[in-house]
Coordinates of C-alpha atoms (C1' of nucleotides) and ligand atoms in Angstrom, one line a residue:
Chain T
X52 CA -11.8 17.2 63.5
X53 CA -8.2 18.7 64.6
X54 CA -6.1 19.4 61.9
X55 CA -3.3 16.2 61.5
X56 CA 0.2 17.4 60.0
X57 CA 1.7 16.2 57.1
X58 CA 4.5 14.4 58.7
X59 CA 2.0 12.5 60.8
X60 CA 0.0 11.6 57.2
X61 CA 3.3 10.3 56.0
X62 CA 4.3 8.5 59.0
X63 CA 0.6 6.8 58.5
X64 CA 1.5 5.8 55.3
X65 CA 4.8 3.9 56.4
X66 CA 2.7 2.5 59.1
X67 CA 0.5 0.8 56.6
X68 CA 3.6 -0.5 54.4
X69 CA 5.2 -2.3 57.5
X70 CA 1.4 -3.4 58.5
X71 CA 1.3 -5.0 55.1
X72 CA 4.6 -6.6 55.3
X73 CA 3.8 -8.2 58.9
X74 CA 0.5 -9.3 56.7
X75 CA 2.5 -11.2 54.5
X76 CA 4.9 -12.5 56.9
X77 CA 1.7 -14.1 58.9
X78 CA 2.4 -11.9 61.8
X79 CA -1.5 -11.0 64.0
X80 CA -0.4 -8.5 66.3
X81 CA 2.5 -5.9 66.8
X82 CA 3.2 -3.1 69.2
X83 CA 4.0 0.3 68.5
X84 CA 8.1 -0.3 69.6
X85 CA 7.8 -3.0 66.3
X86 CA 6.3 -0.6 64.0
X87 CA 8.5 2.3 65.6
X88 CA 11.8 0.2 65.2
X89 CA 11.2 -0.7 61.4
X90 CA 9.6 2.7 60.6
X91 CA 12.6 4.9 61.5
X92 CA 10.9 6.7 64.6
X93 CA 9.6 6.0 68.2
X94 CA 6.8 4.0 70.1
X95 CA 5.5 7.2 71.6
X96 CA 5.3 8.8 67.9
X97 CA 3.1 5.9 66.7
X98 CA 1.0 6.2 69.5
X99 CA 0.5 9.7 69.4
X100 CA 0.0 9.4 65.1
X101 CA -2.6 7.3 65.8
X102 CA -4.2 8.3 68.8
X103 CA -5.0 11.3 67.0
X104 CA -7.5 9.0 64.9
X105 CA -9.0 6.7 67.6
X106 CA -7.6 3.9 69.9
X107 CA -7.0 1.0 67.7
X108 CA -5.1 -1.4 70.5
X109 CA -4.9 -3.2 73.3
X110 CA -3.1 -2.0 76.2
X111 CA -0.7 -5.2 77.1
X112 CA -0.9 -6.2 73.7
X113 CA -0.8 -4.0 71.1
X114 CA -2.5 -3.7 67.7
X115 CA -4.4 -6.5 65.6
X116 CA -2.4 -6.5 62.5
X117 CA -5.4 -6.4 60.0
X118 CA -7.4 -4.6 62.0
X119 CA -5.3 -1.3 62.1
X120 CA -4.3 -2.1 58.3
X121 CA -8.5 -1.7 57.6
X122 CA -8.3 1.5 60.3
X123 CA -5.8 3.1 58.4
X124 CA -6.7 2.3 54.8
X125 CA -10.1 3.7 56.1
X126 CA -8.3 6.9 57.7
X127 CA -6.1 7.8 54.4
X128 CA -9.1 7.1 52.1
X129 CA -7.2 4.0 50.3
X130 CA -10.7 1.8 50.6
X131 CA -11.5 3.1 47.3
X132 CA -10.1 3.1 43.8
X133 CA -9.1 6.4 42.3
X134 CA -8.8 7.4 38.5
X135 CA -6.2 9.1 37.7
X136 CA -5.0 11.1 34.2
X137 CA -1.2 11.9 33.5
X138 CA -0.6 14.9 31.3
X139 CA 2.6 14.9 29.5
X140 CA 3.5 11.4 27.8
X141 CA 7.4 11.7 28.4
X142 CA 10.2 9.9 29.5
X143 CA 9.2 10.5 33.2
X144 CA 5.3 9.6 32.0
X145 CA 6.5 6.1 30.4
X146 CA 8.1 5.4 33.8
X147 CA 4.8 5.7 35.3
X148 CA 1.8 4.2 33.3
X149 CA 4.2 1.1 33.1
X150 CA 4.8 1.2 36.9
X151 CA 2.2 -1.9 38.3
X152 CA 2.8 -0.2 41.8
X153 CA 0.0 2.7 41.7
X154 CA -2.4 0.1 40.3
X155 CA -1.4 -2.1 42.9
X156 CA -2.8 0.6 45.4
X157 CA -5.7 1.5 44.1
X158 CA -4.2 4.6 41.3
X159 CA -5.6 3.8 38.0
X160 CA -4.1 5.8 35.6
X161 CA -6.8 5.6 33.1
X162 CA -5.7 8.3 30.5
X163 CA -2.7 10.0 29.1
X164 CA -2.3 13.6 27.5
X165 CA 0.3 15.0 25.2
X166 CA 0.2 18.2 23.1
X167 CA 2.6 16.3 20.6
X168 CA 0.7 15.4 17.4
X169 CA 3.2 12.4 16.6
X170 CA 2.4 11.2 20.2
X171 CA -1.2 11.4 20.0
X172 CA -3.1 7.9 19.2
X173 CA 0.0 6.0 20.0
X174 CA -0.6 3.3 22.5
X175 CA 0.9 3.3 25.9
X176 CA 0.1 0.4 27.7
X177 CA -3.6 -0.2 28.3
X178 CA -4.8 3.5 26.7
X179 CA -3.7 5.3 24.0
X180 CA -2.4 8.8 24.1
X181 CA -5.1 11.6 23.9
X182 CA -4.8 15.1 23.0
X183 CA -4.6 17.5 25.8
X184 CA -7.5 19.7 24.1
X185 CA -9.7 16.9 24.8
X186 CA -9.4 16.9 28.6
X187 CA -12.3 18.9 28.9
X188 CA -14.6 16.7 27.1
X189 CA -13.1 13.6 28.5
X190 CA -13.7 14.7 31.9
X191 CA -17.2 15.4 31.1
X192 CA -17.6 11.7 30.3
X193 CA -15.4 10.1 32.7
X194 CA -14.1 12.3 35.6
X195 CA -10.9 11.7 37.3
X196 CA -10.4 12.4 41.0
X197 CA -5.8 13.0 41.0
X198 CA -3.9 14.2 37.5
X199 CA -0.3 13.9 37.3
X200 CA 1.4 17.2 35.7
X201 CA 4.6 15.3 34.0
X202 CA 5.0 18.3 31.3
X203 CA 7.8 20.3 30.8
X204 CA 7.7 23.1 33.6
X205 CA 7.4 25.9 31.3
X206 CA 4.1 24.3 30.8
X207 CA 2.9 23.3 34.3
X208 CA 1.1 26.4 35.5
X209 CA -1.2 26.7 32.6
X210 CA -1.9 22.9 32.6
X211 CA -2.6 22.8 36.4
X212 CA -4.7 26.3 36.1
X213 CA -6.5 24.2 33.4
X214 CA -7.0 21.0 36.2
X215 CA -8.0 23.6 38.6
X216 CA -11.0 25.0 36.4
X217 CA -11.9 21.6 35.6
X218 CA -12.6 21.0 39.3
X219 CA -9.8 18.6 40.4
X220 CA -8.8 18.8 43.7
X221 CA -5.3 16.5 43.9
X222 CA -2.4 17.0 41.6
X223 CA 0.8 15.3 41.6
X224 CA 3.3 17.6 40.2
X225 CA 6.8 16.4 38.8
X226 CA 7.7 19.5 37.0
X227 CA 10.5 21.1 39.2
X228 CA 8.5 24.8 40.1
X229 CA 6.7 25.9 42.5
X230 CA 3.0 26.1 41.2
X231 CA 0.0 28.2 42.2
X232 CA -3.3 27.3 43.1
X233 CA -6.1 27.7 45.4
X234 CA -6.7 26.9 48.8
X235 CA -8.9 23.8 48.3
X236 CA -6.6 22.4 45.8
X237 CA -3.9 19.9 47.4
X238 CA -0.8 19.8 44.9
X239 CA 2.1 17.3 45.8
X240 CA 5.3 18.1 44.2
X241 CA 8.4 14.8 43.5
X242 CA 11.3 17.3 43.0
X243 CA 14.0 14.6 42.5
X244 CA 16.2 18.3 41.7
X245 CA 15.6 19.3 45.7
X246 CA 16.9 15.8 47.2
X247 CA 19.5 15.9 45.2
X248 CA 20.3 19.3 46.4
X249 CA 19.5 18.4 49.9
X250 CA 22.5 15.4 49.6
X251 CA 24.4 18.1 48.1
X252 CA 24.1 19.9 51.1
X253 CA 24.8 17.4 53.5
X254 CA 28.2 16.2 51.6
X255 CA 29.7 19.6 52.5
X256 CA 31.2 18.4 55.7
X257 CA 32.5 15.4 53.9
X258 CA 35.5 17.0 51.7
Chain B
X273 CA 27.7 25.3 63.7
X274 CA 24.3 24.9 64.1
X275 CA 22.2 22.3 63.3
X276 CA 20.3 23.1 60.1
X277 CA 16.6 22.3 59.8
X278 CA 15.8 20.0 56.3
X279 CA 12.6 22.6 55.6
X280 CA 14.8 25.6 56.0
X281 CA 17.3 23.4 53.1
X282 CA 14.9 22.6 51.2
X283 CA 13.3 26.5 50.9
X284 CA 16.9 27.3 50.2
X285 CA 16.9 25.1 46.8
X286 CA 13.9 27.0 46.2
X287 CA 14.8 30.9 46.8
X288 CA 18.0 29.2 44.8
X289 CA 15.9 28.6 41.7
X290 CA 13.9 32.0 41.8
X291 CA 16.7 33.5 42.1
X292 CA 18.5 31.9 38.8
X293 CA 14.6 32.7 37.4
X294 CA 15.4 36.4 38.7
X295 CA 18.2 36.5 37.3
X296 CA 17.4 35.4 33.8
X297 CA 14.7 38.0 33.5
X298 CA 17.6 40.6 34.7
X299 CA 17.0 41.6 37.9
X300 CA 19.7 42.6 40.1
X301 CA 18.2 42.9 43.2
X302 CA 15.5 41.1 44.9
X303 CA 13.6 41.6 48.3
X304 CA 12.7 38.9 50.9
X305 CA 9.3 39.8 50.2
X306 CA 9.7 38.8 46.5
X307 CA 11.3 35.7 47.2
X308 CA 8.1 35.3 49.8
X309 CA 5.7 35.6 47.8
X310 CA 7.2 33.7 45.2
X311 CA 8.4 31.1 47.0
X312 CA 5.2 30.3 48.9
X313 CA 6.3 31.4 52.2
X314 CA 6.8 34.6 54.3
X315 CA 9.4 37.1 54.3
X316 CA 10.3 36.9 57.6
X317 CA 11.3 33.3 56.8
X318 CA 12.9 33.9 53.8
X319 CA 15.3 36.3 56.0
X320 CA 15.2 33.9 58.9
X321 CA 16.7 31.1 56.4
X322 CA 19.4 32.9 55.3
X323 CA 20.7 34.3 58.4
X324 CA 21.6 31.0 59.5
X325 CA 24.4 31.5 57.3
X326 CA 25.4 35.3 57.3
X327 CA 24.0 38.5 56.3
X328 CA 23.6 39.1 52.6
X329 CA 21.4 41.8 52.3
X330 CA 21.7 45.5 52.1
X331 CA 18.9 47.0 54.5
X332 CA 16.5 49.2 52.3
X333 CA 17.5 47.7 49.1
X334 CA 17.1 44.0 49.5
X335 CA 19.5 40.9 47.8
X336 CA 21.7 41.5 45.1
X337 CA 20.8 38.7 42.9
X338 CA 23.7 37.2 41.8
X339 CA 25.6 37.5 45.0
X340 CA 22.9 35.8 46.8
X341 CA 22.7 33.0 44.3
X342 CA 26.6 32.8 44.5
X343 CA 26.5 32.7 48.3
X344 CA 23.4 29.8 48.5
X345 CA 25.3 27.8 45.7
X346 CA 28.3 27.8 48.1
X347 CA 26.3 27.0 51.0
X348 CA 24.5 23.9 49.3
X349 CA 27.7 22.8 48.0
X350 CA 26.5 23.6 44.5
X351 CA 29.6 25.2 43.2
X352 CA 31.1 21.5 42.5
X353 CA 29.8 19.1 40.1
X354 CA 29.1 15.4 41.8
X355 CA 29.8 12.1 40.0
X356 CA 26.3 9.7 39.8
X357 CA 25.6 6.3 39.9
X358 CA 23.0 4.6 38.7
X359 CA 21.9 1.1 40.1
X360 CA 18.5 -0.5 38.3
X361 CA 18.4 -0.1 34.6
X362 CA 14.5 -0.1 34.5
X363 CA 11.7 2.0 33.7
X364 CA 12.5 5.0 36.2
X365 CA 16.6 4.8 35.7
X366 CA 15.7 4.9 31.7
X367 CA 13.4 8.6 32.2
X368 CA 16.4 9.5 34.8
X369 CA 19.1 8.9 33.1
X370 CA 17.9 10.5 30.1
X371 CA 16.7 14.1 31.9
X372 CA 18.7 17.0 31.6
X373 CA 17.6 18.8 34.2
X374 CA 20.2 16.7 36.5
X375 CA 23.7 17.3 34.7
X376 CA 22.2 21.4 34.4
X377 CA 23.0 21.4 37.8
X378 CA 25.8 19.7 38.1
X379 CA 25.0 15.8 38.7
X380 CA 26.7 13.7 36.5
X381 CA 25.2 10.4 35.9
X382 CA 28.4 8.6 34.9
X383 CA 27.8 5.1 34.9
X384 CA 24.4 2.6 35.0
X385 CA 24.5 -0.9 36.6
X386 CA 22.1 -3.5 36.6
X387 CA 22.3 -7.7 37.5
X388 CA 20.1 -8.5 34.1
X389 CA 22.6 -9.8 31.8
X390 CA 20.6 -8.7 29.0
X391 CA 20.5 -5.1 29.6
X392 CA 24.4 -5.4 30.2
X393 CA 26.2 -3.7 27.4
X394 CA 23.4 -1.9 26.2
X395 CA 23.9 1.6 25.6
X396 CA 22.4 4.2 27.5
X397 CA 22.3 7.7 26.6
X398 CA 26.5 8.3 27.0
X399 CA 26.9 5.3 29.0
X400 CA 27.1 1.6 28.5
X401 CA 25.1 -0.8 31.2
X402 CA 27.8 -2.1 33.4
X403 CA 27.0 -5.5 35.4
X404 CA 26.7 -4.6 39.0
X405 CA 29.0 -6.7 39.8
X406 CA 31.6 -4.4 38.7
X407 CA 30.3 -2.0 41.3
X408 CA 33.8 -2.0 43.6
X409 CA 36.2 -2.5 41.0
X410 CA 34.6 0.7 39.3
X411 CA 34.7 2.6 42.1
X412 CA 38.0 2.1 43.2
X413 CA 39.4 3.5 39.6
X414 CA 36.5 6.1 39.3
X415 CA 34.7 7.3 42.7
X416 CA 31.2 8.2 42.8
X417 CA 30.1 10.6 45.1
X418 CA 26.4 9.7 45.0
X419 CA 24.3 7.1 44.0
X420 CA 20.3 6.4 42.8
X421 CA 18.8 3.4 43.9
X422 CA 16.3 2.2 41.3
X423 CA 16.2 -1.4 41.8
X424 CA 13.1 -3.5 42.9
X425 CA 12.1 -2.9 46.7
X426 CA 13.5 -6.6 47.4
X427 CA 16.6 -5.6 46.5
X428 CA 17.3 -2.2 47.5
X429 CA 18.5 -2.9 50.9
X430 CA 21.5 -5.0 49.7
X431 CA 21.9 -2.4 47.5
X432 CA 22.1 0.2 50.0
X433 CA 24.5 -2.1 51.9
X434 CA 27.1 -2.7 49.3
X435 CA 26.9 1.0 48.6
X436 CA 27.4 1.8 52.5
X437 CA 30.1 -0.9 52.4
X438 CA 31.6 0.8 49.6
X439 CA 32.3 4.6 51.4
X440 CA 29.3 6.4 49.7
X441 CA 27.9 8.7 51.8
X442 CA 24.6 9.9 50.0
X443 CA 22.0 8.3 48.1
X444 CA 18.7 9.0 46.5
X445 CA 16.1 5.9 47.0
X446 CA 13.4 5.0 44.4
X447 CA 12.4 2.1 45.8
X448 CA 9.4 2.3 48.1
X449 CA 10.8 0.9 51.5
X450 CA 12.6 2.5 54.2
X451 CA 16.3 1.3 54.4
X452 CA 18.1 0.8 57.5
X453 CA 21.8 3.0 57.5
X454 CA 24.6 4.0 59.2
X455 CA 24.1 7.8 61.2
X456 CA 26.8 9.9 58.7
X457 CA 25.3 8.5 55.4
X458 CA 22.2 10.5 54.3
X459 CA 19.4 8.3 52.3
X460 CA 16.7 10.8 50.3
X461 CA 13.7 8.8 49.7
X462 CA 11.7 9.7 46.4
X463 CA 8.1 7.8 47.4
X464 CA 5.4 8.7 44.5
X465 CA 3.1 6.2 46.8
X466 CA 3.3 8.5 49.7
X467 CA 2.5 11.4 47.6
X468 CA -0.5 9.7 45.7
X469 CA -1.7 8.6 49.4
X470 CA -1.0 12.2 50.9
X471 CA -3.8 12.7 48.1
X472 CA -5.9 10.6 48.9
X473 CA -5.9 12.0 52.6
X474 CA -6.5 15.3 51.5
X475 CA -9.4 14.0 49.3
X476 CA -11.2 12.6 52.1
X477 CA -13.4 15.5 52.5
X478 CA -14.2 16.4 49.1
X479 CA -16.6 12.9 49.0
Chain D
dT197 C1' 23.2 67.3 56.7
dA198 C1' 18.7 66.2 57.8
dC199 C1' 14.8 63.7 56.8
dT200 C1' 12.0 59.9 54.4
dA201 C1' 11.0 55.7 52.7
dT202 C1' 12.5 51.1 52.6
dT203 C1' 14.2 46.5 53.7
dT204 C1' 17.5 43.8 56.5
dG205 C1' 18.7 40.9 61.0
dT206 C1' 17.3 39.2 64.8
dG207 C1' 15.4 38.5 69.7
dA208 C1' 11.4 37.6 71.9
dA209 C1' 6.7 35.6 71.6
dT210 C1' 3.7 32.3 69.3
dC211 C1' 2.4 28.4 67.3
dA212 C1' 3.4 23.1 66.2
dT213 C1' 5.6 18.5 67.0
dT214 C1' 7.8 15.4 69.6
dT215 C1' 9.3 13.2 73.5
dC216 C1' 8.4 12.0 78.1
dA217 C1' 6.1 9.3 81.8
dC218 C1' 2.5 6.9 84.0
dA219 C1' -2.1 5.7 85.3
dA220 C1' -5.0 2.3 82.8
dA221 C1' -5.9 -1.9 80.8
dC222 C1' -5.1 -6.4 79.8
dA223 C1' -3.5 -11.7 79.2
dG224 C1' -1.2 -15.1 81.4
dT225 C1' 0.0 -17.6 85.6
dC226 C1' -0.3 -19.6 89.9
Chain P
dG149 C1' -9.1 -14.1 92.3
dA150 C1' -4.8 -12.1 92.8
dC151 C1' -0.3 -11.1 91.0
dT152 C1' 2.9 -10.1 87.3
dG153 C1' 4.5 -8.0 83.0
dT154 C1' 3.0 -6.0 78.8
dT155 C1' 1.9 -2.0 76.1
dT156 C1' -1.3 1.2 75.4
dG157 C1' -3.3 5.7 75.5
dT158 C1' -2.9 10.5 76.9
dG159 C1' -1.7 15.3 79.4
dA160 C1' 2.4 17.5 80.4
dA161 C1' 6.9 19.0 79.3
dA162 C1' 10.6 19.5 76.4
dT163 C1' 12.2 20.9 72.2
dG164 C1' 12.0 23.0 67.5
dA165 C1' 9.9 25.9 64.0
dT166 C1' 7.6 30.0 62.2
dT167 C1' 6.0 34.7 62.9
dC168 C1' 6.3 39.4 65.1
dA169 C1' 7.9 43.4 65.9
dC170 C1' 11.1 46.6 65.9
dA171 C1' 16.0 48.8 65.9
dA172 C1' 19.8 49.5 62.6
dA173 C1' 21.2 50.2 58.4
dT174 C1' 20.9 52.3 54.0
dA175 C1' 19.7 54.9 49.7
dG176 C1' 17.8 59.1 47.8
dT177 C1' 16.5 63.5 48.2
dA178 C1' 16.4 68.2 49.2
Ligands
NAD542 N1 13.0 12.7 33.2 C1 12.7 12.5 34.4 O1 13.7 11.6 34.8 C2 12.8 14.2 35.3 C3 12.9 13.9 36.2 C4 12.8 14.7 37.4 C5 11.8 15.8 37.0 N2 11.3 15.9 35.5 C6 10.1 16.4 35.0 O2 9.4 16.1 34.5 C7 8.6 16.7 33.8 C8 8.7 15.9 32.4 O3 10.0 15.7 32.0 P1 10.6 14.2 31.2 O4 11.4 14.4 31.3 O5 9.3 13.4 30.9 O6 10.2 15.6 29.8 P2 9.5 14.9 28.2 O7 10.0 15.9 27.3 O8 10.4 13.9 27.6 O9 8.2 14.8 28.0 C9 7.1 16.0 28.2 C10 6.5 15.7 27.7 O10 5.1 16.8 27.8 C11 4.6 16.9 26.7 N3 4.2 18.2 26.8 C12 4.6 19.6 26.3 N4 3.6 20.5 26.6 C13 2.5 20.1 27.0 C14 0.8 20.3 27.7 N5 1.1 21.7 27.4 N6 0.2 19.2 27.8 C15 0.3 18.3 27.5 N7 1.5 17.5 27.3 C16 2.7 18.5 27.1 C17 5.7 16.6 25.3 O11 4.8 16.5 24.3 C18 6.4 15.8 26.1 O12 5.9 14.6 25.2 C19 9.7 18.1 33.1 O13 8.8 19.1 34.2 C20 10.9 17.2 34.2 O14 11.6 18.7 34.3 C21 11.8 14.7 35.0
NAD543 N1 8.9 3.1 37.5 C1 8.0 3.9 38.2 O1 7.5 4.6 38.1 C2 8.3 4.1 39.6 C3 7.5 4.7 40.1 C4 7.9 4.7 41.8 C5 8.9 3.9 42.0 N2 9.6 2.9 41.5 C6 10.4 2.1 42.3 O2 11.4 2.2 41.3 C7 12.4 0.8 41.5 C8 12.5 0.6 40.4 O3 11.6 1.0 39.1 P1 11.1 0.3 37.7 O4 9.5 0.7 37.3 O5 12.2 1.5 37.5 O6 11.4 -1.2 37.9 P2 11.9 -2.0 36.8 O7 11.5 -3.5 37.2 O8 11.8 -1.4 35.5 O9 13.8 -1.6 37.2 C9 14.7 -2.3 38.1 C10 15.5 -2.6 37.4 O10 16.7 -3.1 38.6 C11 17.4 -4.3 37.9 N3 17.8 -4.9 39.2 C12 17.3 -5.9 40.1 N4 18.0 -6.1 40.9 C13 19.3 -5.5 40.8 C14 20.4 -5.6 41.6 N5 20.3 -6.2 42.8 N6 21.6 -4.8 41.0 C15 21.3 -3.9 40.0 N7 19.9 -3.8 39.1 C16 19.1 -4.6 39.8 C17 16.5 -5.1 37.2 O11 17.0 -6.3 36.3 C18 15.7 -4.2 36.4 O12 16.2 -3.7 34.8 C19 11.0 -0.2 42.3 O13 11.9 -0.1 43.7 C20 9.5 0.9 42.0 O14 9.3 0.4 43.1 C21 9.4 2.9 39.9

DNA sequence: TACTATTTGTGAATCATTTCACAAACAGTC
DNA sequence: GACTGTTTGTGAAATGATTCACAAATAGTA
C-alpha cells in the first residue's frame, strides 16, 4: 500500500477521538465538515485522509459514526491490546504508570524497570519495579510490543540498543536526545523542551 | 520576514542541542555534514534551515560552534528567561515541576495552580500550590509568559479561555484534546496518546 | 601568486502535501 | 419517478518542503 504521511496518521488519531466524543453525545452520523471544524482542519483534508484507506462514507449523508470509528481503529491497529514496558522508574515514569488514559486505549504498562537497587522491588501501582538486568529473561517469557524509555538522556541510547537487540520494533522516548536506530524500528519522541522552545520562537514578536 | 515552517523550527532546536554537545566536547567548528549526520537530516537541509535567517558559516570551514550557538539562541528567543505557570498540580504536573531540564534552559516554573483545596498550600519544590482562583490577581502582580495546562481534559478548554483572557500568548497543553484559541495565541500540544497510536499504526505490518 | 581541497549559500528541480472543484451518489419530498 | 439539496470521493492544480547541483568563498600549501 502507498506510504501514508505521518501528518495523515496523526490526524486520524484526532478523528478517532472526535468520533468517540460524537458517539458519547449520541450522534449517529457525521460529515467531513463537522470533523474538520472540530479537528482544526478542512473537509477536503478529512476526506483525502480517509480516501487513502477506502471510502467509508455515504454521499449526501456523511459517515456513520460507529462504522467509521471501527474502521479507523482497524486501520490504526487499535483493535488489539499492547503490552508496554517502562524503562526508568523516575518522575515522569511515575506519572505514566499511574495514568489511566493509556490502558483505556489498550496500552497496558505491564512492567517497570530501573537500575537503582533502592527502587527495585517497590510496588508501582499493579506492578513491582524490576531490575533492568532482568529485561532479557523477562521478555523471553512474556513478550512486549512497545517500550517506553524514561531514563536519563545519558542512558537512553544504550537502553534503546538493548531493546532493539531484543527485537522491539516500537519505542516511545522521553529522553531529550535524538536516538539512532535501524529503519525497521519506530521511535517516537516526546520532547517537551522542543515544544517549549517552539513557544519561545513564537513569542519572539510579542515583546 | 518570510514564514518559517514548524519543521524548520524544530530542527533548529535539534541543532542547538547538538551544538551544545559539540561545545562541551571542545569542538570549535562544525560543518553542515556533521550536524546533519548527528541530527538525522541532510547537509543541504541544515544549510537551507540556517539560510532563512542569514549566513553564519565560512565557506571551506563550516560554522563556529560558539557563534552559531549564540545566533540560534537569539533566533529562537532563548537568550532570555521565561516565567512559566503550571495549571493542574497532578501526576504529570508533579513530574514537570521537579524536572530540572526546563529551568536549565531558561523556563522557570514560578507558580503552580490547582482547584483542589486539599492541594492548595502544599509545597511543591520551591513554590506553594495556589488556588486557581488567584490566577488573575497573581498575574496582575507578577506576569508570566508561558502557561502549562495539566488539568483533566474536561477542564482544559475553560482553563485555556481564562489564560487567553489574561493575555497569555503561549501555552503548552498536556490534555489529550484539541483546544480552540485565537490565532495570535500559540498552543503546543504534548499528546502522548497520539504518539502511542502512531506506534500502533507502525506495528500493523509487524504481526 | 597560483593551485588544491573544502564547504557554504542558494536558485532550480524534484518530491510531498494540501486545496480546489466537480461529477457521482444518495435521502427526502412532492 | 423526477427534482432538490447534500455530501462524498477524487483527479487536477496549487502550494509547500526537501534535495540537487554548482558557483563563490576560504584556508592551506608551495
Ligand atoms: N520529569 C519530567 O518532567 C521530564 C520532562 C521532559 C523530559 N524528561 C526526560 O525523561 C527522562 C526521565 O526523567 P525523570 O525526570 O523521570 O528522571 P528521574 O531521574 O526521576 O528518573 C530516571 C530513572 O531512570 C533510572 N535509570 C537510570 N539509568 C537507567 C538504566 N540504564 N536503566 C533503567 N533505569 C535507569 C534512574 O534510576 C531513575 O529512577 C529524562 O531523560 C528526562 O530528560 C523528563
Ligand atoms: N499522567 C500522565 O502520565 C499523563 C499522560 C498523558 C496525558 N496526561 C494528561 O495530563 C492531564 C493531567 O493528567 P494527570 O495524570 O496529572 O491528572 P491528575 O488528575 O493527577 O491531575 C490533574 C490535576 O488538575 C487539578 N484540576 C482539575 N481541574 C482544575 C482546574 N479547573 N484548574 C486547576 N486545576 C484543576 C486536579 O485537582 C488535579 O490535581 C490530563 O489531561 C491527562 O489526560 C497525563
